[in-house]
CSV table of C-alpha atoms in Angstrom, one decimal:
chain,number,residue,atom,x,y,z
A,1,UNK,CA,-3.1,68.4,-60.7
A,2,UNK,CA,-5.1,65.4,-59.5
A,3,UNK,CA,-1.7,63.6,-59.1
A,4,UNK,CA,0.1,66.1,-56.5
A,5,UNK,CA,-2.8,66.2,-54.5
A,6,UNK,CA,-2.8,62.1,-54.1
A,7,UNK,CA,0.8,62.7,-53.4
A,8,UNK,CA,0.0,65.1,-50.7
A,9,UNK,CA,-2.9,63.0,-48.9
A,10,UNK,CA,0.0,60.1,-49.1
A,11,UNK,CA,2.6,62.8,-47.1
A,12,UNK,CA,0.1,64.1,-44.7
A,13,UNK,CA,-1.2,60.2,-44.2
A,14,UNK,CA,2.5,59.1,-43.1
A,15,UNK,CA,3.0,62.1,-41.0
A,16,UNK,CA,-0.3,61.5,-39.5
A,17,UNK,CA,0.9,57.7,-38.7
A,18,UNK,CA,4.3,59.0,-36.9
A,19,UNK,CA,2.4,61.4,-35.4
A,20,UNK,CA,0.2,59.0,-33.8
A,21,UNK,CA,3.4,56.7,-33.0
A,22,UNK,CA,4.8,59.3,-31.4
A,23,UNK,CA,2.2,60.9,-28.9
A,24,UNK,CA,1.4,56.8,-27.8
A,25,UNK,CA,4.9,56.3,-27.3
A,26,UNK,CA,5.6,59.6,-25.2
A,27,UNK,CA,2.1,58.5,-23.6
A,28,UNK,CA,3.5,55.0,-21.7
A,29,UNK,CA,6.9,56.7,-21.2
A,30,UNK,CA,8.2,53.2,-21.6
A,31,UNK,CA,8.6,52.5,-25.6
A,32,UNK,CA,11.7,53.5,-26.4
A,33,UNK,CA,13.3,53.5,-30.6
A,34,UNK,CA,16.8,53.4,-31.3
A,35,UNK,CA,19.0,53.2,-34.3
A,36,UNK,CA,17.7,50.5,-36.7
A,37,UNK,CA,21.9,50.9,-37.6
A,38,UNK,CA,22.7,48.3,-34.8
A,39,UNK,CA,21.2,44.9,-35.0
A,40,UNK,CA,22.9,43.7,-32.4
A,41,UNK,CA,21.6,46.0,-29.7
A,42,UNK,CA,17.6,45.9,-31.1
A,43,UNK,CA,15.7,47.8,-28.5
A,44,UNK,CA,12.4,49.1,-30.1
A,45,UNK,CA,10.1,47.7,-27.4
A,46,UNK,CA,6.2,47.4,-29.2
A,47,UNK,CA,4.1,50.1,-28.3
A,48,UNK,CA,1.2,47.6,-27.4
A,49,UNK,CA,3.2,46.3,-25.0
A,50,UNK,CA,2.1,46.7,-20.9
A,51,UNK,CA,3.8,48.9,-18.7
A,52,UNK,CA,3.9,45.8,-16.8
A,53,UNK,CA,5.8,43.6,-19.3
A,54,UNK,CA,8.0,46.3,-19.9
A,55,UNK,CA,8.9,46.5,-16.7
A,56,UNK,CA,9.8,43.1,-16.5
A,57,UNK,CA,13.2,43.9,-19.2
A,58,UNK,CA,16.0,44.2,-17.1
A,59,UNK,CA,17.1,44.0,-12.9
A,60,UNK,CA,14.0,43.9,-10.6
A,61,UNK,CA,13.4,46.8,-7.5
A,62,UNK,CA,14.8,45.1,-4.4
A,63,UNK,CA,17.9,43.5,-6.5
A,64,UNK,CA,21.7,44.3,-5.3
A,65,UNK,CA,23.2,46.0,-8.1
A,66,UNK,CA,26.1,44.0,-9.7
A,67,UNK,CA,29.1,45.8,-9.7
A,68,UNK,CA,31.7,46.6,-12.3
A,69,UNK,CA,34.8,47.4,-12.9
A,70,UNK,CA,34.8,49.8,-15.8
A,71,UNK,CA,37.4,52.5,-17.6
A,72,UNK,CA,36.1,55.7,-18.1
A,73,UNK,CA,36.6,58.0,-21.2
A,74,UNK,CA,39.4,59.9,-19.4
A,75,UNK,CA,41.2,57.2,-18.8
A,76,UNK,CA,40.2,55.9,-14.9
A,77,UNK,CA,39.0,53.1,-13.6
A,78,UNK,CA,35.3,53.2,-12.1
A,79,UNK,CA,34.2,50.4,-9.7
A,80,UNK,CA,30.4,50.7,-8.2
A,81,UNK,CA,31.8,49.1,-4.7
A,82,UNK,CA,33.6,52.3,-4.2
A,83,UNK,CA,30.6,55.0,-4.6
A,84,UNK,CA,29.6,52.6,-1.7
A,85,UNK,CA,27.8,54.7,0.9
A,86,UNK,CA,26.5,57.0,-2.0
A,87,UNK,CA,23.2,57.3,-4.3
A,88,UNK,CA,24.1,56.3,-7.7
A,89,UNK,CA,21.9,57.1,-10.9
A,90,UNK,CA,23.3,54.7,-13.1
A,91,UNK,CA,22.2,55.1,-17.0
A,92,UNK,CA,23.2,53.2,-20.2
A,93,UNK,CA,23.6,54.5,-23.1
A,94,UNK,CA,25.1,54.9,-26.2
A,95,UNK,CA,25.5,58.0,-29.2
A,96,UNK,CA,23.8,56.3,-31.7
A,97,UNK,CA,20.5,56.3,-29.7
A,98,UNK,CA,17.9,59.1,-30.4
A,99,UNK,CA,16.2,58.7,-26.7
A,100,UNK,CA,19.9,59.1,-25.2
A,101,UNK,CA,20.3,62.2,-26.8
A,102,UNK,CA,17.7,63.8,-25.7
A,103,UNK,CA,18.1,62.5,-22.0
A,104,UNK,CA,21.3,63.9,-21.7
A,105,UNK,CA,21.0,67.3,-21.2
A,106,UNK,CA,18.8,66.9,-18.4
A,107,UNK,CA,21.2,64.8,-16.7
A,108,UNK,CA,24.1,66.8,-17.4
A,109,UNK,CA,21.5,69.8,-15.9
A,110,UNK,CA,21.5,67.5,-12.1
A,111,UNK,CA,24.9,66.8,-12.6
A,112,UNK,CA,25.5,70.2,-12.4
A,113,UNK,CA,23.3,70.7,-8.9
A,114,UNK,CA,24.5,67.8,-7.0
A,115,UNK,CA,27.9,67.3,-8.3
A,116,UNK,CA,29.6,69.3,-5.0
A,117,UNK,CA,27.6,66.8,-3.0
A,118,UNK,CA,29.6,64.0,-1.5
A,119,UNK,CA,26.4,61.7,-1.4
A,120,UNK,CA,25.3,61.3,-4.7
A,121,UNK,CA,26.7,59.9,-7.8
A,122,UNK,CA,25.4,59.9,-12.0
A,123,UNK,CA,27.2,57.3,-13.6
A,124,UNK,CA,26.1,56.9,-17.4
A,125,UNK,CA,28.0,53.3,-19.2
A,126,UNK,CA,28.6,53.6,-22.9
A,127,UNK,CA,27.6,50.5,-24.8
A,128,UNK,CA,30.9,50.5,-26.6
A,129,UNK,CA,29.9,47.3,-28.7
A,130,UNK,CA,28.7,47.0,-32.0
A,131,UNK,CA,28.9,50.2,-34.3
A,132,UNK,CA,29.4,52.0,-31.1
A,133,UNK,CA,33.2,53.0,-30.9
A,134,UNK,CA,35.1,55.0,-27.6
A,135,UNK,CA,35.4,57.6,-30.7
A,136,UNK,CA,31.6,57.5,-31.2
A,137,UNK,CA,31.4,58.1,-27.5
A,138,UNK,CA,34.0,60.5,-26.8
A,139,UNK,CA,33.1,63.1,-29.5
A,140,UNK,CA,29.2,62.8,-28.5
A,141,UNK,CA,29.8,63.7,-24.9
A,142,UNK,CA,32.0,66.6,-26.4
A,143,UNK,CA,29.4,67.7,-28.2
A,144,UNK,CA,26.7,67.4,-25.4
A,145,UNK,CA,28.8,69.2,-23.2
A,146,UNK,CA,28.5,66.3,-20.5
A,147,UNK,CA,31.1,65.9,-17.2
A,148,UNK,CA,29.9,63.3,-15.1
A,149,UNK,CA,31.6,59.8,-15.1
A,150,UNK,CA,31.0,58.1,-18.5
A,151,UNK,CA,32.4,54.2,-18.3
A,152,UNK,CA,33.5,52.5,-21.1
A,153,UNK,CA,31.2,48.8,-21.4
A,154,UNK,CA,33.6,47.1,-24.7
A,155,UNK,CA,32.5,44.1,-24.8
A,156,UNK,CA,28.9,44.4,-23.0
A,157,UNK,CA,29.9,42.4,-20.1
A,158,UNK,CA,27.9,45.1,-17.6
A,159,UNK,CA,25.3,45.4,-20.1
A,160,UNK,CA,24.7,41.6,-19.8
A,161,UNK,CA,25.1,41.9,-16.3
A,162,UNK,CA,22.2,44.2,-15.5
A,163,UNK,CA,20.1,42.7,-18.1
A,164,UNK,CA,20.0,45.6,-20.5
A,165,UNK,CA,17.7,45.4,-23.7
A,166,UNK,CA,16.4,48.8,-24.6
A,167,UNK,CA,18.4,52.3,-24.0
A,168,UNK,CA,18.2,54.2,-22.0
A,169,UNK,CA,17.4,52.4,-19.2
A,170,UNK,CA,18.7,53.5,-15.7
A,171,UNK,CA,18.2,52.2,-12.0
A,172,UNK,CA,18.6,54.3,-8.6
A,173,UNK,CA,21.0,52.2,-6.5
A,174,UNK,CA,20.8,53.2,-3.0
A,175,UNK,CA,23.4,54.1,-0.4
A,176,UNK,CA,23.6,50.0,0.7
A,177,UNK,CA,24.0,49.2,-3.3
A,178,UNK,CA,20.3,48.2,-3.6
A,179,UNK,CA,18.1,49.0,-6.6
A,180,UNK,CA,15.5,51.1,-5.4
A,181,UNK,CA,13.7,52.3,-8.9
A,182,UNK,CA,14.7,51.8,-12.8
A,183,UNK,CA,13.5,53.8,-15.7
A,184,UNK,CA,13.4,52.9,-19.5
A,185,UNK,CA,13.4,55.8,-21.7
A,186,UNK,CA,14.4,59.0,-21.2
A,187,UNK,CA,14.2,60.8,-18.1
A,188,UNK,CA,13.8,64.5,-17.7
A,189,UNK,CA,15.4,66.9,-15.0
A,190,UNK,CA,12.4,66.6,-12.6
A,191,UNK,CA,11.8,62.5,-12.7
A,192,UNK,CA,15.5,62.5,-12.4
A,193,UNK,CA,15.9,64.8,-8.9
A,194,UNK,CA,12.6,63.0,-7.9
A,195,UNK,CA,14.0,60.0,-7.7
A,196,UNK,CA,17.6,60.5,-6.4
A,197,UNK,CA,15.9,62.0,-3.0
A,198,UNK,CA,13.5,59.8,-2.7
A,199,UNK,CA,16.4,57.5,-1.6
């Protein structure tokens, strides 16, 4: 008897701990945890960190956004210099990533309310590298039910480009191509609508 209730104060210790780890992350909204499975993309930022180092990861506010040349997952090419002129939310991601999982849906949920409009664009790049496969991508936005543009990054050339250590992370490029506001983590429907008019 004595020993199953030591072995329950152990599992309601541990929970306790990610518990805790959880509510501080969700807290900062900027500690994001991926996959362990992909050493190559490590992205688990410290939860002691400052919402002011964290905010140094990555292309700075005020920055032109580089642009790309990508294929998408049905087979088209996607080039940022052409959605010149419109508001682009542009997100990276990739299937394996716990935090991208749950963004999606509320991106696919915007998508759906401005995707008529001839001013604003979601673009969300796939890390294809590592463990991550066009498979891996393809049969996750099948599964989230997603529509908007999803470029394929093999390689990681864009994800170099913009500077990308932890996913998600996503910037609001203006009509002129100029970041005007990045996120790291995931973003719900409101942040996300919030931000697209406010440039």
């Amino acid at each position: 008897m004595k020993q199953v209730f030591i072995g329950l104060i152990f599992i309601l210790s541990v929970l306790l701990v990610v518990d805790q780890f959880i509510v501080k992350s969700g807290k900062n909204n900027t500690s994001i945890t991926n996959s362990e499975e992909d050493a190559g993309a490590q992205s688990l930022l410290d939860s002691e960190q400052s919402v002011e180092a964290v905010a140094d990861y990555g292309l700075q506010i005020g920055q032109a956004a580089p642009d790309f040349t990508l294929e998408t997952l049905d087979g088209t090419t996607l080039s940022l210099k052409d959605l010149r002129g419109k508001k682009v939310l542009l997100n990276f991601w990739a299937s394996w990533c716990g935090p991208c999982k749950e963004e999606m849906p509320h991106m696919q949920k915007v998508y759906e309310q401005i995707k008529d409009e001839d001013t604003i664009e979601i673009v969300a790049i796939n890390l294809t590298i590592g463990k991550e496969s066009a498979e891996d991508a393809a049969k996750f936005v099948r599964e989230m039910g997603l529509s908007f543009p999803i470029p394929l990054d093999i390689g990681g050339k864009v994800q170099e480009a913009y500077e990308i250590y932890p996913i998600p992370t996503s910037y609001f490029i203006d009509a002129n191509g100029v970041i005007q506001s990045k996120y790291l983590g995931p973003m719900n429907e409101e942040y996300i609508m919030n931000e697209l008019n406010k440039l």
